[in-house]
Every structure is written in C-alpha cells, then in structure tokens.
XYZ file of N, CA and C in Angstrom:
744
model
N -43.751 66.682 84.773
C -42.729 65.700 84.717
C -42.881 64.327 85.630
N -43.121 62.647 84.846
C -43.652 62.325 85.774
C -42.878 61.466 86.547
N -43.252 60.692 87.712
C -42.620 60.304 88.781
C -41.761 59.424 87.946
N -41.473 58.871 87.431
C -40.571 57.658 86.891
C -38.914 58.910 86.698
N -39.240 59.944 86.085
C -38.760 60.538 85.151
C -37.890 61.369 86.066
N -38.946 61.682 87.298
C -38.268 62.947 88.506
C -36.906 61.908 89.008
N -37.051 60.285 89.077
C -36.347 59.575 90.178
C -35.322 59.108 89.059
N -35.464 59.008 87.438
C -33.697 59.050 87.131
C -33.334 59.967 87.332
N -33.932 61.308 86.860
C -33.159 62.749 87.302
C -32.480 62.534 88.657
N -32.692 61.797 89.583
C -32.524 62.003 90.642
C -31.348 61.075 91.173
N -30.997 60.096 90.732
C -30.108 59.223 90.263
C -29.199 59.185 89.693
N -28.931 60.247 88.752
C -28.240 60.596 87.890
C -27.679 61.700 88.585
N -28.564 62.880 89.410
C -27.621 63.226 90.061
C -26.798 63.294 91.315
N -27.492 61.975 92.019
C -26.656 61.690 92.948
C -25.210 61.189 92.434
N -25.380 60.066 91.365
C -24.254 59.800 90.410
C -23.142 60.956 90.174
N -23.162 62.134 89.485
C -22.562 62.567 89.235
C -21.939 63.084 90.622
N -22.467 63.528 91.869
C -22.343 64.031 92.677
C -20.722 63.148 93.351
N -21.026 62.271 93.004
C -20.700 61.272 93.659
C -19.179 61.050 93.042
N -18.928 61.112 92.166
C -18.057 60.924 90.887
C -17.842 61.677 91.475
N -17.958 63.450 91.198
C -16.722 64.605 91.692
C -15.898 64.764 92.761
N -16.672 63.655 93.677
C -16.119 63.828 94.793
C -15.510 62.519 95.298
N -15.193 61.912 94.317
C -14.601 60.506 94.176
C -13.295 61.309 94.497
N -12.308 60.356 95.461
C -10.848 60.396 95.134
C -9.572 60.649 93.996
N -9.234 61.776 93.654
C -8.519 61.973 92.305
C -7.448 60.729 92.298
N -7.230 59.701 92.993
C -5.982 58.782 93.049
C -7.216 57.312 92.042
N -8.169 57.493 92.226
C -8.933 56.736 91.620
C -8.900 56.540 90.545
N -8.891 57.618 89.582
C -8.703 57.915 88.005
C -6.912 58.436 87.396
N -5.660 57.876 89.160
C -4.261 58.181 88.706
C -3.823 57.187 87.836
N -2.757 56.717 86.846
C -2.655 55.643 85.922
C -1.490 55.084 87.103
N -1.870 53.805 87.004
C -0.023 53.017 87.840
C 0.476 53.121 86.740
N 1.719 53.430 88.039
C 2.740 53.724 87.807
C 3.144 52.372 86.491
N 4.686 52.191 85.987
C 4.888 52.077 84.904
C 6.516 50.962 86.102
N 6.094 49.424 85.823
C 7.416 49.405 86.515
C 8.777 49.604 86.381
N 9.454 49.125 87.283
C 11.153 49.879 87.606
C 11.498 48.556 85.956
N 12.416 48.757 85.173
C 12.945 48.442 84.203
C 13.834 46.985 85.281
N 14.206 46.321 84.463
C 14.352 45.491 85.064
C 15.661 45.509 84.815
N 17.045 44.738 85.826
C 18.237 45.654 85.505
C 18.827 44.538 84.138
N 19.919 44.622 83.485
C 20.285 44.109 82.123
C 20.884 42.755 83.223
N 21.142 41.215 82.447
C 21.388 40.410 82.478
C 23.170 40.793 83.023
N 23.869 40.443 84.022
C 25.359 40.569 83.912
C 25.992 39.321 84.038
N 27.562 39.303 83.519
C 28.061 38.840 82.426
C 29.114 39.198 81.765
N 29.591 38.592 80.902
C 31.385 38.818 80.324
C 31.330 39.827 79.549
N 29.593 40.575 79.036
C 30.277 41.001 78.124
C 29.578 42.841 79.019
N 30.026 43.910 78.843
C 29.848 45.173 79.531
C 29.792 46.215 78.681
N 28.913 47.531 78.587
C 28.777 48.629 78.153
C 29.743 49.426 78.334
N 30.497 49.996 77.522
C 31.727 50.450 77.128
C 31.323 52.524 77.481
N 31.636 53.038 78.738
C 31.372 54.028 79.446
C 31.815 55.325 78.010
N 30.988 56.359 78.012
C 31.408 57.139 77.243
C 32.492 57.486 77.677
N 33.268 58.177 76.698
C 34.311 59.315 77.438
C 34.337 61.056 77.831
N 33.442 61.565 76.899
C 32.950 62.805 76.808
C 31.590 62.923 77.703
N 30.005 63.979 78.123
C 28.983 63.958 77.918
C 28.847 64.239 76.965
N 26.596 63.292 76.786
C 26.063 63.247 76.280
C 25.568 64.384 75.333
N 26.426 66.329 76.076
C 25.668 67.024 74.853
C 27.022 67.270 73.904
N 28.073 66.481 74.216
C 29.574 66.713 73.800
C 29.653 67.753 72.414
N 28.124 66.850 71.427
C 28.839 66.816 69.882
C 27.168 68.067 69.623
N 26.976 68.819 70.356
C 25.346 69.330 70.156
C 26.201 70.462 69.158
N 25.264 71.242 68.243
C 24.052 70.709 67.938
C 23.918 69.523 66.569
N 25.319 68.898 66.490
C 25.391 67.722 65.211
C 24.761 66.639 65.822
N 24.746 66.396 67.158
C 23.812 65.319 67.619
C 23.573 65.414 68.980
N 22.231 64.980 69.293
C 21.474 66.077 70.125
C 22.050 64.701 71.457
N 21.775 65.568 72.687
C 22.245 64.609 74.125
C 21.466 63.865 74.172
N 19.732 64.364 73.959
C 18.791 62.911 74.009
C 18.868 61.855 72.903
N 19.110 62.117 71.910
C 19.966 60.742 71.142
C 21.124 59.821 71.344
N 22.385 60.689 72.111
C 23.468 60.169 72.721
C 22.677 59.248 73.900
N 21.925 59.644 74.768
C 21.197 58.766 75.876
C 20.871 57.933 75.397
N 19.654 57.933 74.707
C 18.854 56.556 73.753
C 19.946 55.991 72.826
N 20.791 56.601 72.603
C 21.424 55.501 71.306
C 22.449 54.292 72.553
N 23.545 54.755 73.259
C 24.258 54.318 74.083
C 23.729 53.326 75.141
N 22.473 54.219 76.011
C 21.627 53.845 77.290
C 21.041 52.837 76.784
N 20.600 52.844 75.673
C 19.083 51.960 75.593
C 20.107 50.665 74.438
N 20.213 51.542 73.293
C 20.675 50.255 72.281
C 21.602 49.582 72.293
N 22.863 50.514 72.494
C 23.726 49.769 72.730
C 23.450 48.712 74.023
N 23.035 48.847 74.760
C 22.934 48.645 76.258
C 22.048 47.132 76.035
N 21.102 46.803 75.209
C 20.473 45.780 74.641
C 20.776 45.137 74.209
N 22.267 45.183 73.360
C 22.842 44.260 72.425
C 23.684 43.730 73.573
N 24.254 44.375 74.804
C 24.939 43.758 75.501
C 24.420 42.961 76.215
N 23.262 43.317 76.765
C 22.125 42.592 77.509
C 21.773 40.951 76.815
N 21.788 41.291 75.255
C 21.573 40.098 75.209
C 22.544 39.055 75.037
N 23.791 39.568 74.494
C 24.662 39.007 74.489
C 25.274 38.510 75.906
N 24.797 38.701 76.855
C 25.315 38.009 77.936
C 23.769 37.266 78.658
N 22.903 37.539 78.392
C 21.856 35.931 78.673
C 22.108 34.905 77.368
N 22.847 34.970 76.242
C 23.150 34.054 75.194
C 24.444 33.338 75.978
N 25.267 33.973 76.450
C 26.742 33.885 77.101
C 26.247 32.933 78.292
N 24.973 32.791 79.093
C 24.517 32.081 80.505
C 24.917 30.815 80.046
N 24.499 30.215 78.241
C 24.722 28.876 78.685
C 25.514 28.328 77.574
N 26.285 30.177 76.703
C 27.288 29.242 75.943
C 28.419 30.080 76.475
N 29.006 29.907 77.663
C 29.827 30.476 77.924
C 31.162 30.936 77.520
N 31.532 30.070 76.301
C 33.004 30.077 75.493
C 32.709 31.941 74.599
N 31.346 32.230 74.385
C 31.235 33.617 73.833
C 31.696 34.596 74.988
N 31.815 34.012 76.098
C 32.974 35.342 77.263
C 34.187 35.364 76.933
N 34.716 34.074 76.870
C 36.185 34.140 76.667
C 36.834 34.024 75.161
N 35.842 33.921 74.456
C 36.750 34.393 72.787
C 36.742 35.654 72.375
N 37.859 35.748 71.880
C 37.739 37.400 71.438
C 36.535 37.935 70.189
N 36.273 38.559 70.163
C 35.394 39.471 69.311
C 35.073 39.070 68.394
N 36.559 39.398 67.381
C 36.578 39.350 66.495
C 36.888 37.966 66.257
N 37.351 36.835 66.440
C 37.710 35.787 66.475
C 36.131 34.907 66.204
N 35.116 35.359 66.935
C 33.808 35.106 67.108
C 32.927 35.681 65.935
N 33.000 36.567 65.094
C 32.246 37.503 63.877
C 33.354 36.546 62.821
N 34.575 36.499 62.879
C 34.815 36.247 61.845
C 34.695 34.620 61.796
N 34.186 33.463 62.271
C 33.730 33.084 62.100
C 32.715 32.216 62.803
N 31.629 32.868 62.368
C 30.049 32.487 62.643
C 29.291 31.098 62.608
N 29.991 31.022 61.248
C 29.067 29.493 60.719
C 29.604 28.565 61.740
N 31.083 28.764 62.340
C 31.584 27.650 63.862
C 30.346 27.917 64.831
N 29.901 28.271 65.334
C 28.761 28.847 65.985
C 27.336 27.310 65.908
N 26.735 27.404 66.553
C 25.519 26.500 66.563
C 24.157 27.470 65.772
N 23.668 26.788 65.069
C 22.078 27.331 64.257
C 21.252 27.753 65.498
N 21.232 27.933 66.776
C 20.259 27.883 67.533
C 20.613 29.412 68.284
N 21.889 29.723 68.322
C 22.479 31.024 68.880
C 23.089 32.135 67.475
N 23.266 31.220 66.128
C 24.198 32.231 65.213
C 23.433 33.869 64.568
N 22.120 33.624 64.442
C 21.459 34.856 64.638
C 21.365 35.878 65.419
N 21.567 35.276 66.758
C 20.950 36.061 67.682
C 22.718 37.076 67.834
N 23.877 36.127 67.859
C 25.260 36.588 68.060
C 25.627 37.723 67.254
N 25.373 37.135 65.755
C 25.700 38.349 64.881
C 25.119 39.021 64.637
N 23.807 39.426 65.292
C 22.918 40.626 65.270
C 23.561 41.572 66.309
N 23.998 40.795 67.558
C 24.301 41.839 68.728
C 25.747 41.900 69.028
N 26.306 40.861 68.638
C 27.841 40.939 69.013
C 28.300 42.185 67.736
N 27.901 41.932 65.990
C 27.810 42.997 65.192
C 27.726 44.261 66.441
N 26.688 44.260 66.859
C 26.193 45.767 67.076
C 26.916 46.538 68.245
N 27.485 45.419 69.298
C 28.540 46.128 70.455
C 30.097 46.127 69.851
N 30.180 45.354 68.644
C 31.708 45.675 67.816
C 31.205 46.732 67.407
N 30.436 47.186 66.905
C 30.093 48.765 65.995
C 30.148 49.920 67.133
N 28.972 49.428 68.005
C 29.225 50.999 68.360
C 30.075 51.113 69.648
N 30.760 50.192 69.969
C 31.695 49.706 70.674
C 33.506 51.131 69.655
N 32.929 50.698 68.351
C 33.775 51.596 67.474
C 33.639 52.886 67.013
N 32.185 53.022 67.279
C 31.482 54.098 66.541
C 31.366 55.361 68.048
N 31.433 54.743 69.033
C 32.472 55.562 70.576
C 33.259 56.374 70.546
N 34.053 55.506 70.274
C 35.629 55.495 70.502
C 36.100 56.775 69.129
N 35.888 56.375 68.079
C 35.903 56.971 67.193
C 35.502 58.589 67.118
N 34.739 58.918 68.030
C 34.096 60.460 67.904
C 34.747 61.193 69.523
N 34.389 62.246 69.746
C 34.925 63.170 70.460
C 34.999 64.231 70.055
N 34.666 65.338 71.229
C 34.721 66.647 70.864
C 36.237 67.377 70.729
N 36.021 68.367 69.829
C 37.406 68.678 69.376
C 38.185 67.722 68.846
N 38.143 66.981 68.273
C 38.805 65.606 67.202
C 39.747 66.920 66.058
N 40.040 67.593 65.626
C 41.061 67.838 65.329
C 41.026 67.321 63.635
N 41.926 67.621 62.818
C 42.185 67.175 61.392
C 43.050 66.108 60.807
N 42.544 65.374 60.312
C 43.456 64.131 59.941
C 45.213 64.858 59.756
N 45.766 63.821 60.084
C 47.463 64.502 59.307
C 47.816 62.787 59.395
N 49.263 63.165 59.365
C 50.489 62.497 59.476
C 49.814 60.823 58.178
N 50.384 59.790 58.748
C 50.099 58.540 58.156
C 48.593 58.384 57.755
N 47.663 58.710 58.232
C 46.153 58.961 57.945
C 45.830 59.772 56.586
N 46.037 60.752 56.926
C 45.723 61.813 55.634
C 46.537 61.512 54.920
N 47.855 61.040 54.488
C 48.460 60.756 53.398
C 47.831 59.404 53.394
N 47.079 58.242 53.489
C 46.085 57.219 53.006
C 44.944 57.753 52.628
N 44.621 59.171 53.136
C 43.235 59.697 52.363
C 43.509 60.030 51.401
N 44.556 60.561 50.925
C 44.930 61.433 50.008
C 45.692 59.979 48.695
N 46.521 58.985 48.641
C 46.755 57.889 48.052
C 45.413 57.203 48.070
N 44.489 56.535 48.662
C 43.357 55.363 48.854
C 41.654 56.029 48.256
N 41.824 57.465 48.927
C 40.464 57.756 49.215
C 40.544 59.025 48.188
N 41.277 59.763 47.357
C 41.553 60.431 46.605
C 41.416 62.231 47.604
N 42.107 62.147 48.126
C 41.835 63.124 49.412
C 40.515 63.609 49.874
N 40.865 64.455 50.865
C 39.554 64.818 51.796
C 38.786 65.105 51.923
N 38.293 65.707 50.514
C 36.972 66.392 50.251
C 36.535 64.825 49.324
N 37.068 64.574 48.375
C 35.949 62.746 47.691
C 36.351 62.430 48.548
N 36.749 62.176 50.098
C 36.248 60.687 51.036
C 35.719 61.473 52.137
N 35.341 62.358 52.194
C 34.266 62.537 52.745
C 32.948 62.505 52.142
N 33.044 63.167 50.509
C 31.920 63.021 49.568
C 31.379 61.463 49.069
N 32.364 61.038 48.609
C 31.998 59.371 48.509
C 32.454 58.889 50.219
N 32.066 58.797 50.975
C 31.693 58.838 52.411
C 30.435 58.513 52.907
N 29.525 60.038 52.080
C 28.347 60.669 52.978
C 27.357 59.559 51.992
N 27.873 60.114 50.603
C 26.938 58.760 49.241
C 26.834 57.066 49.607
N 28.099 57.000 50.336
C 28.319 55.354 50.347
C 26.994 55.508 51.346
N 27.048 56.169 52.657
C 25.743 55.850 53.659
C 24.248 56.338 53.001
N 24.144 57.200 52.432
C 23.081 57.818 52.091
C 22.258 56.473 50.812
N 23.008 55.666 50.336
C 22.634 54.668 49.338
C 22.424 53.391 50.280
N 22.353 52.980 51.476
C 22.601 52.519 52.194
C 20.940 51.759 52.884
N 20.218 51.083 52.102
C 18.855 51.117 52.161
C 18.731 50.524 53.338
N 17.834 51.201 53.872
C 17.284 50.734 55.439
C 18.442 51.206 56.850
N 18.698 49.780 57.483
C 19.818 50.313 58.513
C 21.180 49.826 57.850
N 21.891 49.924 58.409
C 23.646 49.718 58.648
C 24.213 50.856 58.979
N 25.511 50.546 58.357
C 26.501 51.135 58.963
C 27.554 51.122 57.271
N 28.286 52.653 57.192
C 29.158 52.420 56.552
C 30.572 53.018 57.066
N 31.709 52.146 56.770
C 32.786 52.036 56.871
C 33.545 52.288 56.085
N 34.762 52.797 56.609
C 36.045 52.445 56.075
C 37.293 51.516 57.058
N 37.169 50.875 55.406
C 38.355 49.202 56.051
C 39.274 49.636 55.879
N 40.630 48.734 56.375
C 41.824 49.118 56.652
C 42.258 48.114 56.667
N 43.360 47.122 55.812
C 44.484 46.055 56.062
C 45.838 46.286 56.471
N 46.453 45.386 57.087
C 47.615 45.229 57.491
C 49.024 46.154 56.733
N 48.654 46.354 55.421
C 49.352 47.662 54.614
C 49.396 48.568 54.609
N 47.513 48.818 55.779
C 47.911 50.488 55.838
C 46.764 50.825 54.196
N 45.934 50.030 53.895
C 45.340 50.814 52.092
C 43.688 50.841 53.152
N 43.571 51.710 52.596
C 41.805 51.827 52.990
C 40.826 51.591 51.982
N 39.267 51.096 52.441
C 38.586 51.412 51.411
C 37.078 51.518 51.718
N 35.990 52.856 51.027
C 34.758 52.660 51.826
C 33.855 51.683 51.303
N 33.255 51.282 52.522
C 32.146 49.831 52.124
C 31.068 50.312 52.708
N 30.573 49.171 53.096
C 28.293 49.300 53.865
C 28.163 48.420 53.566
N 27.463 47.792 55.127
C 27.044 46.458 55.258
C 25.638 46.619 56.336
N 24.883 45.875 56.084
C 23.284 45.730 56.474
C 23.394 45.645 57.912
N 22.253 45.720 58.206
C 21.995 46.053 59.676
C 23.151 46.618 60.717
N 23.599 45.526 61.881
C 24.735 45.658 62.171
C 25.893 44.442 61.945
N 25.915 44.409 60.887
C 27.320 43.094 60.214
C 28.690 44.283 60.364
N 29.937 43.501 60.588
C 30.994 44.402 60.593
C 31.752 43.538 59.858
N 32.750 44.380 59.127
C 33.875 44.333 58.438
C 34.637 42.975 58.729
N 34.649 43.005 60.262
C 35.148 41.646 60.753
C 34.694 40.398 60.415
N 33.157 40.119 60.043
C 32.674 39.109 59.360
C 32.614 38.992 58.157
N 34.037 39.588 57.685
C 35.283 39.199 56.364
C 36.408 39.366 56.656
N 36.891 38.987 57.416
C 38.168 39.270 57.667
C 38.673 40.369 57.285
N 37.809 41.184 57.739
C 38.568 43.399 57.521
C 38.493 43.563 58.632
N 38.991 44.595 58.675
C 39.049 45.447 60.155
C 38.365 47.113 59.920
N 37.892 47.267 60.598
C 37.480 49.303 60.295
C 38.353 49.726 60.470
N 38.670 51.051 60.323
C 39.283 51.493 60.972
C 38.239 52.908 61.610
N 37.148 53.278 60.953
C 36.198 54.388 61.522
C 34.512 53.918 60.461
N 33.631 54.197 61.214
C 32.292 54.253 60.787
C 31.419 55.109 61.085
N 30.232 55.107 60.357
C 29.338 55.951 61.197
C 27.716 55.184 60.600
N 27.370 54.798 61.785
C 25.963 54.543 61.688
C 25.099 55.144 61.419
N 23.913 54.296 60.884
C 23.098 54.944 59.919
C 21.692 54.655 60.063
N 21.907 53.862 61.115
C 20.644 53.401 61.605
C 19.270 54.791 62.043
N 18.550 54.791 61.725
C 17.505 55.873 62.040
C 17.826 55.857 63.551
N 17.675 55.138 64.547
C 18.284 55.482 66.006
C 19.181 56.565 66.370
N 20.234 56.455 65.121
C 21.190 57.492 64.951
C 21.270 58.965 65.156
N 19.852 59.421 64.664
C 19.569 60.668 64.278
C 18.704 61.028 63.898
N 17.558 60.065 64.122
C 15.868 60.740 63.832
C 15.318 61.935 64.388
N 15.882 62.098 65.800
C 15.307 63.008 66.694
C 15.781 64.335 65.921
N 16.404 64.614 65.969
C 16.920 65.869 64.842
C 16.512 65.930 63.795
N 17.107 64.662 62.792
C 17.261 64.903 61.397
C 16.336 64.119 60.760
N 15.138 63.624 61.417
C 13.862 62.815 60.928
C 14.787 61.993 59.952
N 13.679 62.268 58.479
C 14.347 61.615 57.344
C 15.281 61.967 56.793
N 16.378 63.107 56.860
C 17.081 63.632 56.458
C 18.590 63.846 57.085
N 18.550 61.877 56.318
C 20.079 60.903 56.618
C 21.219 61.510 56.000
N 21.177 62.502 54.827
C 22.199 63.238 54.045
C 22.313 64.733 55.243
N 22.118 64.918 56.059
C 21.981 65.906 56.276
C 22.828 65.869 58.165
N 22.324 64.045 58.316
C 22.872 64.050 59.395
C 24.790 63.036 59.120
N 24.688 62.776 58.289
C 25.860 62.331 57.535
C 26.693 63.381 57.267
N 26.518 64.722 56.895
C 27.107 65.710 56.801
C 27.670 66.383 57.606
N 27.040 66.710 59.050
C 27.073 67.213 59.939
C 27.801 66.605 61.106
N 27.865 64.846 60.569
C 28.501 63.652 61.729
C 30.113 64.260 61.927
N 30.614 64.520 60.763
C 32.092 65.045 60.787
C 32.267 66.005 61.566
N 31.705 66.717 61.670
C 31.998 67.440 63.415
C 32.852 67.013 64.903
N 32.060 65.550 64.422
C 32.137 64.802 65.881
C 33.311 63.912 65.761
N 33.815 63.207 64.543
C 35.438 62.689 64.853
C 36.386 63.187 65.310
N 37.049 61.662 65.797
C 38.148 62.273 66.726
C 39.276 61.721 65.639
N 39.725 62.507 64.999
C 41.251 62.365 64.442
C 42.227 61.286 65.151
N 42.272 61.890 66.628
C 43.538 61.622 67.056
C 43.377 59.682 67.791
N 41.892 59.304 67.609
C 41.706 57.950 68.202
C 41.977 57.314 66.753
N 41.619 57.785 66.021
C 41.171 56.882 64.231
C 42.861 56.536 63.601
N 43.895 58.276 64.094
C 45.723 57.689 64.137
C 46.082 56.309 65.043
N 45.545 56.201 65.812
C 45.856 55.498 66.809
C 44.836 53.945 66.722
N 44.017 53.955 65.247
C 43.524 52.737 64.849
C 44.170 52.355 63.892
N 44.443 53.399 63.189
C 45.106 53.174 61.865
C 46.664 52.346 62.527
N 47.295 52.786 63.369
C 48.837 52.651 63.707
C 48.122 50.840 63.764
N 47.333 50.506 64.740
C 47.460 49.452 65.563
C 47.232 48.395 64.117
N 46.401 49.313 62.690
C 45.742 48.353 61.747
C 47.472 47.389 61.608
N 48.032 48.731 60.959
C 49.480 47.779 60.485
C 50.226 47.252 61.089
N 49.681 46.801 62.604
C 50.904 46.310 63.478
C 50.097 45.134 63.616
N 48.854 44.349 63.252
C 48.226 43.520 62.965
C 47.617 43.349 64.468
N 47.432 44.671 65.391
C 46.723 44.536 66.556
C 45.200 44.726 67.091
N 44.566 45.627 65.986
C 43.258 46.562 65.819
C 42.484 45.824 66.025
N 41.945 45.671 67.341
C 40.381 44.404 67.470
C 39.332 45.270 67.333
N 38.534 45.650 68.057
C 36.877 46.208 67.392
C 37.580 47.289 66.841
C-alpha cells in the first residue's frame, strides 16, 4: 500500500472515531417551538360538556381532541383576528351576520363566511351530541313522522344526503317557526342561517370529523354517528325554533 493510501486511511479512521465520540446532542432534532396562543377577543371556543372519549368506539377521543381543540379553535382564532379591526363582528348576533353577509366589506366577507360559519356549525354540533342521548319523543318525534316519513326513513335519507355531499360540508335538518323539518346540505362551512333558516341539528362530513377511524368510509361514519345524538338537546332546540328564539 502506498504512503498516500495509508495516510488517507488513517485520516478516515480518525474522523470516524471522532464522530462516534461526539456528544449525542449534536444529532438531536431541535425542539419544535411552542404554539402561539390563540388571539383573544369576543369569540370563544365553547367547552365540551363531556369527555373526548365519551363517544368511543363511534368517534374516537383523538378525533374529538383534534376536531374541537384544533379545527374549531382555529375558526375562533381567525374570527378574533378579524375582530381586531372590525369590532362590530364581536357585538352583532351571529345569526344577523351570517344572514346578511353581503353587508360586509369584501375584504373580510370570505373570511367571515368560512370562520363564523364554522364556529356556528361546530357550536351546534357539540351541543346536539352527548352520551346516552336517548330517543326522539314528543313534538320532535311527531315532526319527524309528519315531515320526514318516520325515524327509519329520516335516518336513511339524512345519511344518503350526507354521503352525496361532494367534498367537505354538512348535512342539516332545518326547522322553521311552524316546526316544519327538512333535510338540506351545505358546502364547506356554510350554514342555513345564510338563507334565513335555522338548523335543528346537523352532522359534519368534513374528513377531519371521521378520517382517523373511518378513512374514506363516510357512510360508516354517518351510520355510527347516530349513537352520539342527544335527543333531549334537540327537543330544546325544537322548542326554541317554534318560539323564534333559536340562535346557532
């Protein structure tokens, strides 16, 4: 072996030994920065009234944590950012803003539509779910029988509508002041209030609502979701709708 080759081999061995002896911290990944606090303001994330694992196995705890604590929280943070320069958003009723989006300045209309719609939709969503939700009865059951063809047909039609909704969106049961019910869908975070209507109940068919457990099986999620419905809360909303006091 030539002296040049021996010299290269010695240098290589020395370099390898130094690398092995180097502190392990040299190779450690830098810690991720702490997430910034959500902007404070007039909009707040409603607390869940049940633990995040309350609906397992139908909806897993991790999905609930991400859905509520990340997705809904982001809508609230975005709204508070907009409200810094548009304080009227924080003092107006949500239903009044969503019912008159064209009155907003073009620079904020798109942001408000998506984020205030998302805030309203999810506020309703958490409210009408709960463990041990019982069954529809009384006026709500009578309205389902009258307007939606009975419970079995209603659930099948509701699930089919949610399955047909292309991409992201919601399937709702709307209610008017006469108590009449109808099944409707909306894209993205649109809400029936944008058309002067009210949502009695609704299911989120964005993938973030079900993908960890169900992947592309939206139909399975739609069927399982009925195990999470709180019919007592829906009865309260139905009474409020007939009284003209139902908000989000």
